[in-house]
């Protein structure tokens, strides 16, 4: 195909893709065989295709929508047409009609989410379509579906039923009754057996090692740049590293190698998704890592702040005296906070979590950016007055009566 991206060239590529679109194989599939069919059609590593679907699924479900469309419009091996085409009577498909209808119903809410999902969803779908277009443009000539052989009728009108000439072994025709015997099979010399060649050892690819080294360089450069620019946050640094590793996976899909990078891409992608979803703007940071367990029995022992970057803070205030005023704050970056207050204390507490659950002297709530402010007088009038500010970036916040 031509390298000129004209309108005619794009239209030609899209038509050729539809005519020779991948088929979903029965072997090597994990769910419906969409990823395995794309990998088989364009002769790339199926693991790379599956990782791409997972990455696009993180874009507000774009990968989920693309997979459903592939399930509906890519035919299985040995089927005449796809499930969607069979539903409208264009041929036979082994996909059950009820399953096809359920898939079509599942596409409808996914399409609505595509409309309302914002730039991330729309960008994920457009990126997926563009990737398929470039893949077919560059490797569309590989492993094309075989065309049906042309069947020609055999003309038997001119084919004699009996031999009219003597065979080669009886040129004089001395035995006419044996003319219908077959010609003798010529003997051929058996070729000498060729010595077997030693198996070719495949060269070990350097894509994985080179990509890993490049990602370390990117990480080091981003850490240095974080001292000079506020843009280089933890989320952005992880995104740069994941992008570098993803580029290595893409190169490895065409040149071989690099599959070991998947063990780094998946956890880093999950960590980046969590950090992007959580709100750490209210967390001032801490010099401590690990669990904190405190049980003050006097107001003087109560610290103004309990914190940890990662771990659990267990603060028991039930031993405080029955009178006076006390104020403290509890902050956790990633982990959980559990605070117990006296049953008779007057408590004013603010609970917040960027991503997780909050139980603030009441029912539990979950999700993103949960904040609850509660003022509770306890079981009696007067007594100890407590003011608490309890926060977690990612995790659980629980404040209960002791």
mmCIF file with all atom_site columns, N, CA and C in Angstrom, residues 194-248:
data_model
loop_
_atom_site.group_PDB
_atom_site.id
_atom_site.type_symbol
_atom_site.label_atom_id
_atom_site.label_alt_id
_atom_site.label_comp_id
_atom_site.label_asym_id
_atom_site.label_entity_id
_atom_site.label_seq_id
_atom_site.pdbx_PDB_ins_code
_atom_site.Cartn_x
_atom_site.Cartn_y
_atom_site.Cartn_z
_atom_site.occupancy
_atom_site.B_iso_or_equiv
_atom_site.pdbx_formal_charge
_atom_site.auth_seq_id
_atom_site.auth_comp_id
_atom_site.auth_asym_id
_atom_site.auth_atom_id
_atom_site.pdbx_PDB_model_num
ATOM 1   N N  . UNK A 1 194 ? 19.608 -36.557 2.812  1.00 0.00 ? 194 UNK A N  1
ATOM 2   C CA . UNK A 1 194 ? 20.453 -35.414 3.110  1.00 0.00 ? 194 UNK A CA 1
ATOM 3   C C  . UNK A 1 194 ? 20.771 -35.372 4.601  1.00 0.00 ? 194 UNK A C  1
ATOM 4   N N  . UNK A 1 195 ? 21.997 -35.013 4.911  1.00 0.00 ? 195 UNK A N  1
ATOM 5   C CA . UNK A 1 195 ? 22.331 -34.913 6.345  1.00 0.00 ? 195 UNK A CA 1
ATOM 6   C C  . UNK A 1 195 ? 21.535 -33.775 6.989  1.00 0.00 ? 195 UNK A C  1
ATOM 7   N N  . UNK A 1 196 ? 21.020 -34.038 8.187  1.00 0.00 ? 196 UNK A N  1
ATOM 8   C CA . UNK A 1 196 ? 20.204 -33.035 8.889  1.00 0.00 ? 196 UNK A CA 1
ATOM 9   C C  . UNK A 1 196 ? 21.086 -31.896 9.385  1.00 0.00 ? 196 UNK A C  1
ATOM 10  N N  . UNK A 1 197 ? 20.526 -30.685 9.236  1.00 0.00 ? 197 UNK A N  1
ATOM 11  C CA . UNK A 1 197 ? 21.249 -29.515 9.703  1.00 0.00 ? 197 UNK A CA 1
ATOM 12  C C  . UNK A 1 197 ? 21.016 -29.301 11.189 1.00 0.00 ? 197 UNK A C  1
ATOM 13  N N  . UNK A 1 198 ? 22.000 -28.792 11.843 1.00 0.00 ? 198 UNK A N  1
ATOM 14  C CA . UNK A 1 198 ? 21.790 -28.510 13.282 1.00 0.00 ? 198 UNK A CA 1
ATOM 15  C C  . UNK A 1 198 ? 20.720 -27.444 13.451 1.00 0.00 ? 198 UNK A C  1
ATOM 16  N N  . UNK A 1 199 ? 19.910 -27.547 14.519 1.00 0.00 ? 199 UNK A N  1
ATOM 17  C CA . UNK A 1 199 ? 18.830 -26.559 14.727 1.00 0.00 ? 199 UNK A CA 1
ATOM 18  C C  . UNK A 1 199 ? 19.399 -25.150 14.871 1.00 0.00 ? 199 UNK A C  1
ATOM 19  N N  . UNK A 1 200 ? 18.662 -24.228 14.248 1.00 0.00 ? 200 UNK A N  1
ATOM 20  C CA . UNK A 1 200 ? 19.096 -22.826 14.293 1.00 0.00 ? 200 UNK A CA 1
ATOM 21  C C  . UNK A 1 200 ? 18.720 -22.211 15.637 1.00 0.00 ? 200 UNK A C  1
ATOM 22  N N  . UNK A 1 201 ? 19.693 -21.719 16.334 1.00 0.00 ? 201 UNK A N  1
ATOM 23  C CA . UNK A 1 201 ? 19.445 -21.080 17.621 1.00 0.00 ? 201 UNK A CA 1
ATOM 24  C C  . UNK A 1 201 ? 19.038 -19.633 17.406 1.00 0.00 ? 201 UNK A C  1
ATOM 25  N N  . UNK A 1 202 ? 17.870 -19.319 17.946 1.00 0.00 ? 202 UNK A N  1
ATOM 26  C CA . UNK A 1 202 ? 17.347 -17.961 17.774 1.00 0.00 ? 202 UNK A CA 1
ATOM 27  C C  . UNK A 1 202 ? 18.142 -16.979 18.623 1.00 0.00 ? 202 UNK A C  1
ATOM 28  N N  . UNK A 1 203 ? 18.480 -15.878 17.978 1.00 0.00 ? 203 UNK A N  1
ATOM 29  C CA . UNK A 1 203 ? 19.216 -14.850 18.692 1.00 0.00 ? 203 UNK A CA 1
ATOM 30  C C  . UNK A 1 203 ? 18.365 -14.245 19.776 1.00 0.00 ? 203 UNK A C  1
ATOM 31  N N  . UNK A 1 204 ? 18.970 -14.078 20.935 1.00 0.00 ? 204 UNK A N  1
ATOM 32  C CA . UNK A 1 204 ? 18.235 -13.491 22.044 1.00 0.00 ? 204 UNK A CA 1
ATOM 33  C C  . UNK A 1 204 ? 18.019 -12.002 21.783 1.00 0.00 ? 204 UNK A C  1
ATOM 34  N N  . UNK A 1 205 ? 16.743 -11.587 21.918 1.00 0.00 ? 205 UNK A N  1
ATOM 35  C CA . UNK A 1 205 ? 16.423 -10.195 21.647 1.00 0.00 ? 205 UNK A CA 1
ATOM 36  C C  . UNK A 1 205 ? 16.954 -9.296  22.758 1.00 0.00 ? 205 UNK A C  1
ATOM 37  N N  . UNK A 1 206 ? 17.384 -8.100  22.358 1.00 0.00 ? 206 UNK A N  1
ATOM 38  C CA . UNK A 1 206 ? 17.879 -7.122  23.317 1.00 0.00 ? 206 UNK A CA 1
ATOM 39  C C  . UNK A 1 206 ? 16.853 -6.027  23.596 1.00 0.00 ? 206 UNK A C  1
ATOM 40  N N  . UNK A 1 207 ? 15.631 -6.218  23.085 1.00 0.00 ? 207 UNK A N  1
ATOM 41  C CA . UNK A 1 207 ? 14.621 -5.178  23.261 1.00 0.00 ? 207 UNK A CA 1
ATOM 42  C C  . UNK A 1 207 ? 14.287 -4.992  24.734 1.00 0.00 ? 207 UNK A C  1
ATOM 43  N N  . UNK A 1 208 ? 14.113 -6.090  25.466 1.00 0.00 ? 208 UNK A N  1
ATOM 44  C CA . UNK A 1 208 ? 13.755 -5.989  26.875 1.00 0.00 ? 208 UNK A CA 1
ATOM 45  C C  . UNK A 1 208 ? 14.810 -5.280  27.698 1.00 0.00 ? 208 UNK A C  1
ATOM 46  N N  . UNK A 1 209 ? 16.067 -5.688  27.536 1.00 0.00 ? 209 UNK A N  1
ATOM 47  C CA . UNK A 1 209 ? 17.148 -5.073  28.312 1.00 0.00 ? 209 UNK A CA 1
ATOM 48  C C  . UNK A 1 209 ? 17.315 -3.601  27.952 1.00 0.00 ? 209 UNK A C  1
ATOM 49  N N  . UNK A 1 210 ? 17.234 -3.284  26.652 1.00 0.00 ? 210 UNK A N  1
ATOM 50  C CA . UNK A 1 210 ? 17.394 -1.894  26.231 1.00 0.00 ? 210 UNK A CA 1
ATOM 51  C C  . UNK A 1 210 ? 16.257 -1.024  26.761 1.00 0.00 ? 210 UNK A C  1
ATOM 52  N N  . UNK A 1 211 ? 15.026 -1.553  26.732 1.00 0.00 ? 211 UNK A N  1
ATOM 53  C CA . UNK A 1 211 ? 13.881 -0.776  27.232 1.00 0.00 ? 211 UNK A CA 1
ATOM 54  C C  . UNK A 1 211 ? 13.975 -0.579  28.732 1.00 0.00 ? 211 UNK A C  1
ATOM 55  N N  . UNK A 1 212 ? 14.389 -1.617  29.458 1.00 0.00 ? 212 UNK A N  1
ATOM 56  C CA . UNK A 1 212 ? 14.524 -1.489  30.910 1.00 0.00 ? 212 UNK A CA 1
ATOM 57  C C  . UNK A 1 212 ? 15.583 -0.452  31.269 1.00 0.00 ? 212 UNK A C  1
ATOM 58  N N  . UNK A 1 213 ? 16.691 -0.472  30.561 1.00 0.00 ? 213 UNK A N  1
ATOM 59  C CA . UNK A 1 213 ? 17.726 0.532   30.807 1.00 0.00 ? 213 UNK A CA 1
ATOM 60  C C  . UNK A 1 213 ? 17.244 1.940   30.491 1.00 0.00 ? 213 UNK A C  1
ATOM 61  N N  . UNK A 1 214 ? 16.493 2.084   29.389 1.00 0.00 ? 214 UNK A N  1
ATOM 62  C CA . UNK A 1 214 ? 15.967 3.399   29.030 1.00 0.00 ? 214 UNK A CA 1
ATOM 63  C C  . UNK A 1 214 ? 14.961 3.889   30.067 1.00 0.00 ? 214 UNK A C  1
ATOM 64  N N  . UNK A 1 215 ? 14.155 2.978   30.605 1.00 0.00 ? 215 UNK A N  1
ATOM 65  C CA . UNK A 1 215 ? 13.180 3.379   31.623 1.00 0.00 ? 215 UNK A CA 1
ATOM 66  C C  . UNK A 1 215 ? 13.877 3.844   32.900 1.00 0.00 ? 215 UNK A C  1
ATOM 67  N N  . UNK A 1 216 ? 15.011 3.239   33.249 1.00 0.00 ? 216 UNK A N  1
ATOM 68  C CA . UNK A 1 216 ? 15.770 3.700   34.413 1.00 0.00 ? 216 UNK A CA 1
ATOM 69  C C  . UNK A 1 216 ? 16.327 5.106   34.171 1.00 0.00 ? 216 UNK A C  1
ATOM 70  N N  . UNK A 1 217 ? 16.769 5.359   32.938 1.00 0.00 ? 217 UNK A N  1
ATOM 71  C CA . UNK A 1 217 ? 17.261 6.704   32.609 1.00 0.00 ? 217 UNK A CA 1
ATOM 72  C C  . UNK A 1 217 ? 16.131 7.723   32.719 1.00 0.00 ? 217 UNK A C  1
ATOM 73  N N  . UNK A 1 218 ? 14.952 7.356   32.201 1.00 0.00 ? 218 UNK A N  1
ATOM 74  C CA . UNK A 1 218 ? 13.792 8.253   32.286 1.00 0.00 ? 218 UNK A CA 1
ATOM 75  C C  . UNK A 1 218 ? 13.414 8.506   33.737 1.00 0.00 ? 218 UNK A C  1
ATOM 76  N N  . UNK A 1 219 ? 13.428 7.457   34.559 1.00 0.00 ? 219 UNK A N  1
ATOM 77  C CA . UNK A 1 219 ? 13.098 7.601   35.980 1.00 0.00 ? 219 UNK A CA 1
ATOM 78  C C  . UNK A 1 219 ? 14.080 8.529   36.679 1.00 0.00 ? 219 UNK A C  1
ATOM 79  N N  . UNK A 1 220 ? 15.371 8.315   36.421 1.00 0.00 ? 220 UNK A N  1
ATOM 80  C CA . UNK A 1 220 ? 16.378 9.162   37.058 1.00 0.00 ? 220 UNK A CA 1
ATOM 81  C C  . UNK A 1 220 ? 16.232 10.621  36.609 1.00 0.00 ? 220 UNK A C  1
ATOM 82  N N  . UNK A 1 221 ? 16.009 10.829  35.316 1.00 0.00 ? 221 UNK A N  1
ATOM 83  C CA . UNK A 1 221 ? 15.833 12.202  34.824 1.00 0.00 ? 221 UNK A CA 1
ATOM 84  C C  . UNK A 1 221 ? 14.608 12.866  35.408 1.00 0.00 ? 221 UNK A C  1
ATOM 85  N N  . UNK A 1 222 ? 13.505 12.106  35.556 1.00 0.00 ? 222 UNK A N  1
ATOM 86  C CA . UNK A 1 222 ? 12.284 12.684  36.124 1.00 0.00 ? 222 UNK A CA 1
ATOM 87  C C  . UNK A 1 222 ? 12.470 13.035  37.596 1.00 0.00 ? 222 UNK A C  1
ATOM 88  N N  . UNK A 1 223 ? 13.191 12.198  38.338 1.00 0.00 ? 223 UNK A N  1
ATOM 89  C CA . UNK A 1 223 ? 13.432 12.493  39.752 1.00 0.00 ? 223 UNK A CA 1
ATOM 90  C C  . UNK A 1 223 ? 14.282 13.756  39.911 1.00 0.00 ? 223 UNK A C  1
ATOM 91  N N  . UNK A 1 224 ? 15.270 13.916  39.039 1.00 0.00 ? 224 UNK A N  1
ATOM 92  C CA . UNK A 1 224 ? 16.085 15.135  39.091 1.00 0.00 ? 224 UNK A CA 1
ATOM 93  C C  . UNK A 1 224 ? 15.237 16.353  38.713 1.00 0.00 ? 224 UNK A C  1
ATOM 94  N N  . UNK A 1 225 ? 14.401 16.198  37.680 1.00 0.00 ? 225 UNK A N  1
ATOM 95  C CA . UNK A 1 225 ? 13.574 17.322  37.230 1.00 0.00 ? 225 UNK A CA 1
ATOM 96  C C  . UNK A 1 225 ? 12.507 17.694  38.250 1.00 0.00 ? 225 UNK A C  1
ATOM 97  N N  . UNK A 1 226 ? 12.116 16.746  39.140 1.00 0.00 ? 226 UNK A N  1
ATOM 98  C CA . UNK A 1 226 ? 11.090 17.058  40.137 1.00 0.00 ? 226 UNK A CA 1
ATOM 99  C C  . UNK A 1 226 ? 11.544 18.117  41.128 1.00 0.00 ? 226 UNK A C  1
ATOM 100 N N  . UNK A 1 227 ? 12.853 18.304  41.247 1.00 0.00 ? 227 UNK A N  1
ATOM 101 C CA . UNK A 1 227 ? 13.365 19.342  42.142 1.00 0.00 ? 227 UNK A CA 1
ATOM 102 C C  . UNK A 1 227 ? 13.218 20.736  41.541 1.00 0.00 ? 227 UNK A C  1
ATOM 103 N N  . UNK A 1 228 ? 12.985 20.815  40.230 1.00 0.00 ? 228 UNK A N  1
ATOM 104 C CA . UNK A 1 228 ? 12.915 22.104  39.550 1.00 0.00 ? 228 UNK A CA 1
ATOM 105 C C  . UNK A 1 228 ? 11.530 22.399  38.991 1.00 0.00 ? 228 UNK A C  1
ATOM 106 N N  . UNK A 1 229 ? 10.671 21.399  38.866 1.00 0.00 ? 229 UNK A N  1
ATOM 107 C CA . UNK A 1 229 ? 9.346  21.602  38.291 1.00 0.00 ? 229 UNK A CA 1
ATOM 108 C C  . UNK A 1 229 ? 8.314  20.832  39.096 1.00 0.00 ? 229 UNK A C  1
ATOM 109 N N  . UNK A 1 230 ? 7.190  21.499  39.400 1.00 0.00 ? 230 UNK A N  1
ATOM 110 C CA . UNK A 1 230 ? 6.126  20.855  40.169 1.00 0.00 ? 230 UNK A CA 1
ATOM 111 C C  . UNK A 1 230 ? 5.330  19.864  39.327 1.00 0.00 ? 230 UNK A C  1
ATOM 112 N N  . UNK A 1 231 ? 5.531  19.875  37.992 1.00 0.00 ? 231 UNK A N  1
ATOM 113 C CA . UNK A 1 231 ? 4.787  18.949  37.143 1.00 0.00 ? 231 UNK A CA 1
ATOM 114 C C  . UNK A 1 231 ? 5.181  17.503  37.384 1.00 0.00 ? 231 UNK A C  1
ATOM 115 N N  . UNK A 1 232 ? 6.435  17.269  37.771 1.00 0.00 ? 232 UNK A N  1
ATOM 116 C CA . UNK A 1 232 ? 6.939  15.895  37.917 1.00 0.00 ? 232 UNK A CA 1
ATOM 117 C C  . UNK A 1 232 ? 6.485  15.331  39.266 1.00 0.00 ? 232 UNK A C  1
ATOM 118 N N  . UNK A 1 233 ? 5.187  15.056  39.358 1.00 0.00 ? 233 UNK A N  1
ATOM 119 C CA . UNK A 1 233 ? 4.646  14.384  40.534 1.00 0.00 ? 233 UNK A CA 1
ATOM 120 C C  . UNK A 1 233 ? 4.816  12.876  40.385 1.00 0.00 ? 233 UNK A C  1
ATOM 121 N N  . UNK A 1 234 ? 4.421  12.139  41.431 1.00 0.00 ? 234 UNK A N  1
ATOM 122 C CA . UNK A 1 234 ? 4.549  10.679  41.382 1.00 0.00 ? 234 UNK A CA 1
ATOM 123 C C  . UNK A 1 234 ? 3.721  10.092  40.244 1.00 0.00 ? 234 UNK A C  1
ATOM 124 N N  . UNK A 1 235 ? 2.513  10.641  40.032 1.00 0.00 ? 235 UNK A N  1
ATOM 125 C CA . UNK A 1 235 ? 1.666  10.137  38.952 1.00 0.00 ? 235 UNK A CA 1
ATOM 126 C C  . UNK A 1 235 ? 2.311  10.350  37.592 1.00 0.00 ? 235 UNK A C  1
ATOM 127 N N  . UNK A 1 236 ? 2.872  11.542  37.367 1.00 0.00 ? 236 UNK A N  1
ATOM 128 C CA . UNK A 1 236 ? 3.463  11.833  36.063 1.00 0.00 ? 236 UNK A CA 1
ATOM 129 C C  . UNK A 1 236 ? 4.744  11.026  35.840 1.00 0.00 ? 236 UNK A C  1
ATOM 130 N N  . UNK A 1 237 ? 5.517  10.839  36.891 1.00 0.00 ? 237 UNK A N  1
ATOM 131 C CA . UNK A 1 237 ? 6.753  10.048  36.745 1.00 0.00 ? 237 UNK A CA 1
ATOM 132 C C  . UNK A 1 237 ? 6.423  8.603   36.385 1.00 0.00 ? 237 UNK A C  1
ATOM 133 N N  . UNK A 1 238 ? 5.428  8.038   37.069 1.00 0.00 ? 238 UNK A N  1
ATOM 134 C CA . UNK A 1 238 ? 5.020  6.663   36.744 1.00 0.00 ? 238 UNK A CA 1
ATOM 135 C C  . UNK A 1 238 ? 4.486  6.599   35.323 1.00 0.00 ? 238 UNK A C  1
ATOM 136 N N  . UNK A 1 239 ? 3.755  7.628   34.894 1.00 0.00 ? 239 UNK A N  1
ATOM 137 C CA . UNK A 1 239 ? 3.248  7.647   33.529 1.00 0.00 ? 239 UNK A CA 1
ATOM 138 C C  . UNK A 1 239 ? 4.358  7.661   32.494 1.00 0.00 ? 239 UNK A C  1
ATOM 139 N N  . UNK A 1 240 ? 5.426  8.417   32.755 1.00 0.00 ? 240 UNK A N  1
ATOM 140 C CA . UNK A 1 240 ? 6.556  8.444   31.828 1.00 0.00 ? 240 UNK A CA 1
ATOM 141 C C  . UNK A 1 240 ? 7.240  7.086   31.747 1.00 0.00 ? 240 UNK A C  1
ATOM 142 N N  . UNK A 1 241 ? 7.409  6.430   32.888 1.00 0.00 ? 241 UNK A N  1
ATOM 143 C CA . UNK A 1 241 ? 8.052  5.115   32.896 1.00 0.00 ? 241 UNK A CA 1
ATOM 144 C C  . UNK A 1 241 ? 7.185  4.086   32.173 1.00 0.00 ? 241 UNK A C  1
ATOM 145 N N  . UNK A 1 242 ? 5.859  4.113   32.427 1.00 0.00 ? 242 UNK A N  1
ATOM 146 C CA . UNK A 1 242 ? 4.955  3.172   31.758 1.00 0.00 ? 242 UNK A CA 1
ATOM 147 C C  . UNK A 1 242 ? 4.950  3.418   30.248 1.00 0.00 ? 242 UNK A C  1
ATOM 148 N N  . UNK A 1 243 ? 4.989  4.688   29.834 1.00 0.00 ? 243 UNK A N  1
ATOM 149 C CA . UNK A 1 243 ? 5.031  4.987   28.405 1.00 0.00 ? 243 UNK A CA 1
ATOM 150 C C  . UNK A 1 243 ? 6.311  4.444   27.761 1.00 0.00 ? 243 UNK A C  1
ATOM 151 N N  . UNK A 1 244 ? 7.423  4.542   28.467 1.00 0.00 ? 244 UNK A N  1
ATOM 152 C CA . UNK A 1 244 ? 8.685  4.003   27.945 1.00 0.00 ? 244 UNK A CA 1
ATOM 153 C C  . UNK A 1 244 ? 8.614  2.486   27.818 1.00 0.00 ? 244 UNK A C  1
ATOM 154 N N  . UNK A 1 245 ? 8.074  1.827   28.855 1.00 0.00 ? 245 UNK A N  1
ATOM 155 C CA . UNK A 1 245 ? 7.948  0.368   28.802 1.00 0.00 ? 245 UNK A CA 1
ATOM 156 C C  . UNK A 1 245 ? 6.956  -0.053  27.714 1.00 0.00 ? 245 UNK A C  1
ATOM 157 N N  . UNK A 1 246 ? 5.873  0.704   27.543 1.00 0.00 ? 246 UNK A N  1
ATOM 158 C CA . UNK A 1 246 ? 4.910  0.384   26.487 1.00 0.00 ? 246 UNK A CA 1
ATOM 159 C C  . UNK A 1 246 ? 5.521  0.505   25.105 1.00 0.00 ? 246 UNK A C  1
ATOM 160 N N  . UNK A 1 247 ? 6.383  1.502   24.911 1.00 0.00 ? 247 UNK A N  1
ATOM 161 C CA . UNK A 1 247 ? 7.078  1.629   23.635 1.00 0.00 ? 247 UNK A CA 1
ATOM 162 C C  . UNK A 1 247 ? 7.967  0.416   23.382 1.00 0.00 ? 247 UNK A C  1
ATOM 163 N N  . UNK A 1 248 ? 8.621  -0.073  24.436 1.00 0.00 ? 248 UNK A N  1
ATOM 164 C CA . UNK A 1 248 ? 9.442  -1.269  24.286 1.00 0.00 ? 248 UNK A CA 1
ATOM 165 C C  . UNK A 1 248 ? 8.609  -2.495  23.935 1.00 0.00 ? 248 UNK A C  1
#
